[in-house]
PDB file of C-alpha atoms in Angstrom:
ATOM      1  CA  GLN A   1     161.909 207.293   2.755  1.00 93.00           C
ATOM      2  CA  ALA A   2     162.542 205.011   5.285  1.00 94.00           C
ATOM      3  CA  SER A   3     160.518 205.208   7.858  1.00 92.00           C
ATOM      4  CA  SER A   4     160.694 203.488  11.839  1.00 91.00           C
ATOM      5  CA  GLY A   5     157.966 204.112  13.722  1.00 90.00           C
ATOM      6  CA  SER A   6     156.961 208.455  14.076  1.00 91.00           C
ATOM      7  CA  VAL A   7     161.187 209.071  12.683  1.00 92.00           C
ATOM      8  CA  VAL A   8     160.570 208.841   8.878  1.00 93.00           C
ATOM      9  CA  GLN A   9     163.584 210.877   6.748  1.00 95.00           C
ATOM     10  CA  SER A  10     163.747 210.478   2.757  1.00 95.00           C
ATOM     11  CA  THR A  11     165.950 211.635  -0.209  1.00 95.00           C
ATOM     12  CA  THR A  12     166.318 212.321  -3.968  1.00 93.00           C
ATOM     13  CA  LEU A  13     167.215 209.819  -6.679  1.00 89.00           C
ATOM     14  CA  ILE A  14     168.357 211.368  -9.158  1.00 81.00           C
ATOM     15  CA  VAL A  15     168.241 209.806 -12.477  1.00 81.00           C
ATOM     16  CA  SER A  16     170.358 210.902 -15.088  1.00 75.00           C
ATOM     17  CA  THR A  17     171.280 209.959 -18.884  1.00 82.00           C
ATOM     18  CA  VAL A  18     175.544 210.026 -18.048  1.00 87.00           C
ATOM     19  CA  ALA A  19     177.631 208.122 -19.807  1.00 89.00           C
ATOM     20  CA  LEU A  20     179.325 204.604 -17.641  1.00 90.00           C
ATOM     21  CA  ALA A  21     183.543 205.879 -17.953  1.00 94.00           C
ATOM     22  CA  SER A  22     185.698 203.383 -16.115  1.00 95.00           C
ATOM     23  CA  ILE A  23     184.719 201.215 -13.193  1.00 97.00           C
ATOM     24  CA  THR A  24     187.394 200.015 -10.401  1.00 97.00           C
ATOM     25  CA  ILE A  25     188.116 197.006  -9.243  1.00 97.00           C
ATOM     26  CA  THR A  26     188.120 196.356  -5.160  1.00 96.00           C
ATOM     27  CA  PRO A  27     189.992 195.152  -2.988  1.00 95.00           C
ATOM     28  CA  ALA A  28     193.077 196.769  -5.633  1.00 96.00           C
ATOM     29  CA  ASN A  29     195.784 194.501  -6.515  1.00 96.00           C
ATOM     30  CA  PRO A  30     195.083 191.284  -3.680  1.00 94.00           C
ATOM     31  CA  THR A  31     196.616 188.326  -2.233  1.00 93.00           C
ATOM     32  CA  ILE A  32     195.338 185.747  -1.061  1.00 94.00           C
ATOM     33  CA  ALA A  33     196.547 182.855  -0.235  1.00 94.00           C
ATOM     34  CA  LYS A  34     195.974 179.123  -1.827  1.00 93.00           C
ATOM     35  CA  GLY A  35     192.178 177.887  -1.259  1.00 92.00           C
ATOM     36  CA  THR A  36     190.928 180.650  -0.135  1.00 93.00           C
ATOM     37  CA  LEU A  37     187.769 183.805  -1.506  1.00 93.00           C
ATOM     38  CA  LEU A  38     187.795 187.120  -2.082  1.00 93.00           C
ATOM     39  CA  LYS A  39     184.674 189.320  -2.883  1.00 92.00           C
ATOM     40  CA  PHE A  40     185.212 191.649  -5.190  1.00 95.00           C
ATOM     41  CA  THR A  41     183.760 194.672  -5.868  1.00 95.00           C
ATOM     42  CA  ALA A  42     183.200 197.168  -9.044  1.00 96.00           C
ATOM     43  CA  ILE A  43     182.830 200.314  -8.559  1.00 96.00           C
ATOM     44  CA  GLU A  44     181.610 202.769 -11.425  1.00 94.00           C
ATOM     45  CA  THR A  45     182.345 205.804 -12.591  1.00 94.00           C
ATOM     46  CA  TYR A  46     180.005 207.638 -14.815  1.00 91.00           C
ATOM     47  CA  SER A  47     181.008 211.143 -17.479  1.00 91.00           C
ATOM     48  CA  ASP A  48     180.053 213.399 -14.792  1.00 89.00           C
ATOM     49  CA  GLY A  49     182.130 212.276 -12.185  1.00 90.00           C
ATOM     50  CA  SER A  50     179.742 210.007  -9.556  1.00 89.00           C
ATOM     51  CA  MET A  51     180.035 206.787  -8.602  1.00 91.00           C
ATOM     52  CA  ALA A  52     178.197 203.918  -7.715  1.00 91.00           C
ATOM     53  CA  THR A  53     178.835 199.824  -6.964  1.00 91.00           C
ATOM     54  CA  LEU A  54     178.024 198.240 -10.182  1.00 84.00           C
ATOM     55  CA  THR A  55     176.178 194.476  -9.688  1.00 83.00           C
ATOM     56  CA  ASN A  56     175.180 194.301 -13.352  1.00 88.00           C
ATOM     57  CA  VAL A  57     178.862 192.972 -14.218  1.00 94.00           C
ATOM     58  CA  THR A  58     181.019 190.092 -15.960  1.00 97.00           C
ATOM     59  CA  TRP A  59     183.080 189.127 -14.093  1.00 98.00           C
ATOM     60  CA  LYS A  60     186.866 186.829 -15.390  1.00 98.00           C
ATOM     61  CA  SER A  61     189.626 185.314 -14.471  1.00 98.00           C
ATOM     62  CA  SER A  62     192.887 185.327 -17.159  1.00 98.00           C
ATOM     63  CA  LYS A  63     194.417 182.636 -15.788  1.00 97.00           C
ATOM     64  CA  PRO A  64     191.058 180.081 -14.116  1.00 96.00           C
ATOM     65  CA  GLN A  65     193.960 177.379 -13.751  1.00 96.00           C
ATOM     66  CA  PHE A  66     195.095 179.925 -10.404  1.00 96.00           C
ATOM     67  CA  ALA A  67     191.909 181.331  -9.692  1.00 97.00           C
ATOM     68  CA  ASN A  68     188.488 181.421 -10.711  1.00 96.00           C
ATOM     69  CA  VAL A  69     185.404 183.773 -10.463  1.00 96.00           C
ATOM     70  CA  ARG A  70     182.070 183.802  -9.592  1.00 94.00           C
ATOM     71  CA  SER A  71     179.627 186.100 -11.408  1.00 93.00           C
ATOM     72  CA  SER A  72     178.843 187.113  -7.676  1.00 92.00           C
ATOM     73  CA  GLY A  73     182.455 188.441  -7.773  1.00 94.00           C
ATOM     74  CA  ILE A  74     184.337 186.419  -5.062  1.00 94.00           C
ATOM     75  CA  VAL A  75     187.140 184.767  -6.341  1.00 96.00           C
ATOM     76  CA  HIS A  76     188.485 181.357  -5.249  1.00 95.00           C
ATOM     77  CA  GLY A  77     192.100 181.219  -5.243  1.00 95.00           C
ATOM     78  CA  LYS A  78     193.571 177.838  -6.036  1.00 95.00           C
ATOM     79  CA  LYS A  79     196.964 177.478  -7.104  1.00 94.00           C
ATOM     80  CA  ALA A  80     199.896 179.188  -6.749  1.00 94.00           C
ATOM     81  CA  GLY A  81     200.394 182.296  -9.313  1.00 95.00           C
ATOM     82  CA  THR A  82     198.458 185.592 -10.782  1.00 96.00           C
ATOM     83  CA  ALA A  83     195.599 186.060 -12.989  1.00 97.00           C
ATOM     84  CA  THR A  84     194.054 189.725 -14.681  1.00 98.00           C
ATOM     85  CA  ILE A  85     190.290 190.022 -12.779  1.00 98.00           C
ATOM     86  CA  SER A  86     188.125 191.208 -14.939  1.00 98.00           C
ATOM     87  CA  ALA A  87     184.680 193.531 -15.161  1.00 97.00           C
ATOM     88  CA  THR A  88     183.144 194.365 -17.589  1.00 97.00           C
ATOM     89  CA  ALA A  89     179.659 196.018 -17.785  1.00 94.00           C
ATOM     90  CA  PHE A  90     178.065 198.380 -20.847  1.00 91.00           C
ATOM     91  CA  GLY A  91     181.382 197.962 -23.152  1.00 93.00           C
ATOM     92  CA  VAL A  92     184.368 198.599 -20.184  1.00 96.00           C
ATOM     93  CA  THR A  93     186.143 197.004 -18.469  1.00 97.00           C
ATOM     94  CA  GLY A  94     188.066 197.175 -15.316  1.00 97.00           C
ATOM     95  CA  THR A  95     191.182 194.929 -14.672  1.00 98.00           C
ATOM     96  CA  THR A  96     193.339 194.357 -11.019  1.00 98.00           C
ATOM     97  CA  THR A  97     196.148 191.653 -10.940  1.00 98.00           C
ATOM     98  CA  LEU A  98     195.100 189.031  -8.494  1.00 97.00           C
ATOM     99  CA  THR A  99     198.015 186.847  -6.395  1.00 95.00           C
ATOM    100  CA  VAL A 100     197.799 183.690  -5.012  1.00 95.00           C
ATOM    101  CA  GLY A 101     200.111 182.921  -2.252  1.00 92.00           C
ATOM    102  CA  THR A 102     201.563 179.999  -0.899  1.00 90.00           C
ATOM    103  CA  GLY A 103     201.129 180.414   2.753  1.00 89.00           C
ATOM    104  CA  THR A 104     199.580 178.508   4.662  1.00 91.00           C
ATOM    105  CA  LEU A 105     196.798 180.124   8.336  1.00 94.00           C
ATOM    106  CA  VAL A 106     198.576 180.702  11.273  1.00 95.00           C
ATOM    107  CA  SER A 107     195.866 182.130  12.743  1.00 96.00           C
ATOM    108  CA  VAL A 108     192.858 184.635  12.622  1.00 96.00           C
ATOM    109  CA  ASP A 109     191.133 187.756  14.395  1.00 97.00           C
ATOM    110  CA  ILE A 110     188.063 188.942  14.660  1.00 97.00           C
ATOM    111  CA  THR A 111     186.748 192.034  14.578  1.00 98.00           C
ATOM    112  CA  PRO A 112     185.489 194.824  16.015  1.00 97.00           C
ATOM    113  CA  THR A 113     186.311 192.828  19.836  1.00 96.00           C
ATOM    114  CA  ASN A 114     183.235 192.375  21.915  1.00 95.00           C
ATOM    115  CA  PRO A 115     180.494 194.694  20.357  1.00 96.00           C
ATOM    116  CA  SER A 116     177.482 195.581  21.993  1.00 94.00           C
ATOM    117  CA  VAL A 117     174.777 195.775  19.850  1.00 95.00           C
ATOM    118  CA  SER A 118     170.644 197.275  20.782  1.00 95.00           C
ATOM    119  CA  VAL A 119     168.093 193.598  20.780  1.00 95.00           C
ATOM    120  CA  GLY A 120     166.944 193.524  16.615  1.00 94.00           C
ATOM    121  CA  ALA A 121     170.724 194.988  15.804  1.00 96.00           C
ATOM    122  CA  THR A 122     173.336 193.425  12.617  1.00 96.00           C
ATOM    123  CA  GLN A 123     176.509 193.383  14.136  1.00 97.00           C
ATOM    124  CA  GLN A 124     178.889 192.523  10.255  1.00 97.00           C
ATOM    125  CA  PHE A 125     181.854 191.202  12.129  1.00 97.00           C
ATOM    126  CA  THR A 126     185.260 190.426   9.616  1.00 96.00           C
ATOM    127  CA  ALA A 127     187.672 187.443  10.002  1.00 96.00           C
ATOM    128  CA  THR A 128     191.476 187.825   8.970  1.00 96.00           C
ATOM    129  CA  GLY A 129     194.071 185.337   9.216  1.00 95.00           C
ATOM    130  CA  THR A 130     197.383 185.354   8.995  1.00 95.00           C
ATOM    131  CA  PHE A 131     199.812 183.194   7.467  1.00 94.00           C
ATOM    132  CA  SER A 132     203.120 181.320   7.404  1.00 93.00           C
ATOM    133  CA  ASP A 133     204.253 183.874   4.268  1.00 89.00           C
ATOM    134  CA  ALA A 134     203.500 187.025   6.573  1.00 88.00           C
ATOM    135  CA  THR A 135     200.731 187.767   4.395  1.00 89.00           C
ATOM    136  CA  LYS A 136     197.392 189.530   5.931  1.00 91.00           C
ATOM    137  CA  GLN A 137     194.074 188.707   4.157  1.00 93.00           C
ATOM    138  CA  ASP A 138     190.465 188.977   5.187  1.00 92.00           C
ATOM    139  CA  VAL A 139     189.130 185.176   5.727  1.00 93.00           C
ATOM    140  CA  THR A 140     186.104 185.948   6.289  1.00 94.00           C
ATOM    141  CA  LEU A 141     183.932 183.586   4.125  1.00 91.00           C
ATOM    142  CA  ASN A 142     186.283 180.709   4.624  1.00 91.00           C
ATOM    143  CA  SER A 143     185.339 181.128   8.039  1.00 93.00           C
ATOM    144  CA  HIS A 144     182.913 178.999   9.483  1.00 94.00           C
ATOM    145  CA  TRP A 145     180.940 180.979  11.714  1.00 96.00           C
ATOM    146  CA  SER A 146     178.383 180.044  15.042  1.00 96.00           C
ATOM    147  CA  SER A 147     176.596 181.242  18.157  1.00 96.00           C
ATOM    148  CA  SER A 148     177.505 180.170  21.009  1.00 96.00           C
ATOM    149  CA  ASN A 149     174.037 181.183  22.010  1.00 96.00           C
ATOM    150  CA  ALA A 150     170.821 181.137  18.974  1.00 96.00           C
ATOM    151  CA  SER A 151     168.462 182.862  21.053  1.00 96.00           C
ATOM    152  CA  VAL A 152     170.631 185.642  21.767  1.00 97.00           C
ATOM    153  CA  ALA A 153     171.866 185.982  18.307  1.00 97.00           C
ATOM    154  CA  THR A 154     172.588 184.402  14.831  1.00 96.00           C
ATOM    155  CA  ILE A 155     175.135 184.427  12.865  1.00 96.00           C
ATOM    156  CA  ALA A 156     175.156 183.760   8.619  1.00 95.00           C
ATOM    157  CA  ASN A 157     177.440 181.622   6.959  1.00 91.00           C
ATOM    158  CA  ALA A 158     176.455 182.250   3.232  1.00 77.00           C
ATOM    159  CA  PRO A 159     179.141 183.563   1.247  1.00 73.00           C
ATOM    160  CA  ILE A 160     177.224 187.516   0.873  1.00 71.00           C
ATOM    161  CA  GLN A 161     176.589 188.097   4.398  1.00 90.00           C
ATOM    162  CA  ALA A 162     179.348 185.680   6.115  1.00 94.00           C
ATOM    163  CA  GLY A 163     179.988 186.937   9.534  1.00 96.00           C
ATOM    164  CA  LEU A 164     177.285 189.069  10.441  1.00 96.00           C
ATOM    165  CA  ALA A 165     175.544 188.548  13.617  1.00 96.00           C
ATOM    166  CA  THR A 166     171.625 189.332  14.303  1.00 96.00           C
ATOM    167  CA  THR A 167     169.924 189.894  17.487  1.00 96.00           C
ATOM    168  CA  HIS A 168     167.838 188.200  19.174  1.00 96.00           C
ATOM    169  CA  ALA A 169     167.871 188.411  22.690  1.00 95.00           C
ATOM    170  CA  SER A 170     169.377 190.173  25.313  1.00 93.00           C
TER     171      SER A 170
END
């Protein structure tokens, strides 16, 4: 149940005994530049077809010399090459291929552009980098975020919430 003032909304959560059937890693088969980070997510599919984001997963890189992956699913591209990234839980493993490229950062675009939000709300920003090899990738985790007026809004730099702005005043 969630409430805000006099407004209340609720939903029902059903917990069943279905088994984990497969794990899908997103984004699938990405390319990142050397020295950059990318956050992987493990999506679990159960025997009844239901899906959920898996948080208790063991991450592994087949070639940590090219890319290593943290327990949070954040991968760091160390040098050009490919590595298989796997996520394992309850005896089920999902994999994806990560390619680490050699491009250098040319420009960064931030989205959304000039959003308007209410006081007390949050706004997630994303930084997309364009590289010299014509590839584009999300560089939100690599970017240093700052606000020109912290009394109006602050913005997070932590890997899990990078680019998340919180508003404080008009």
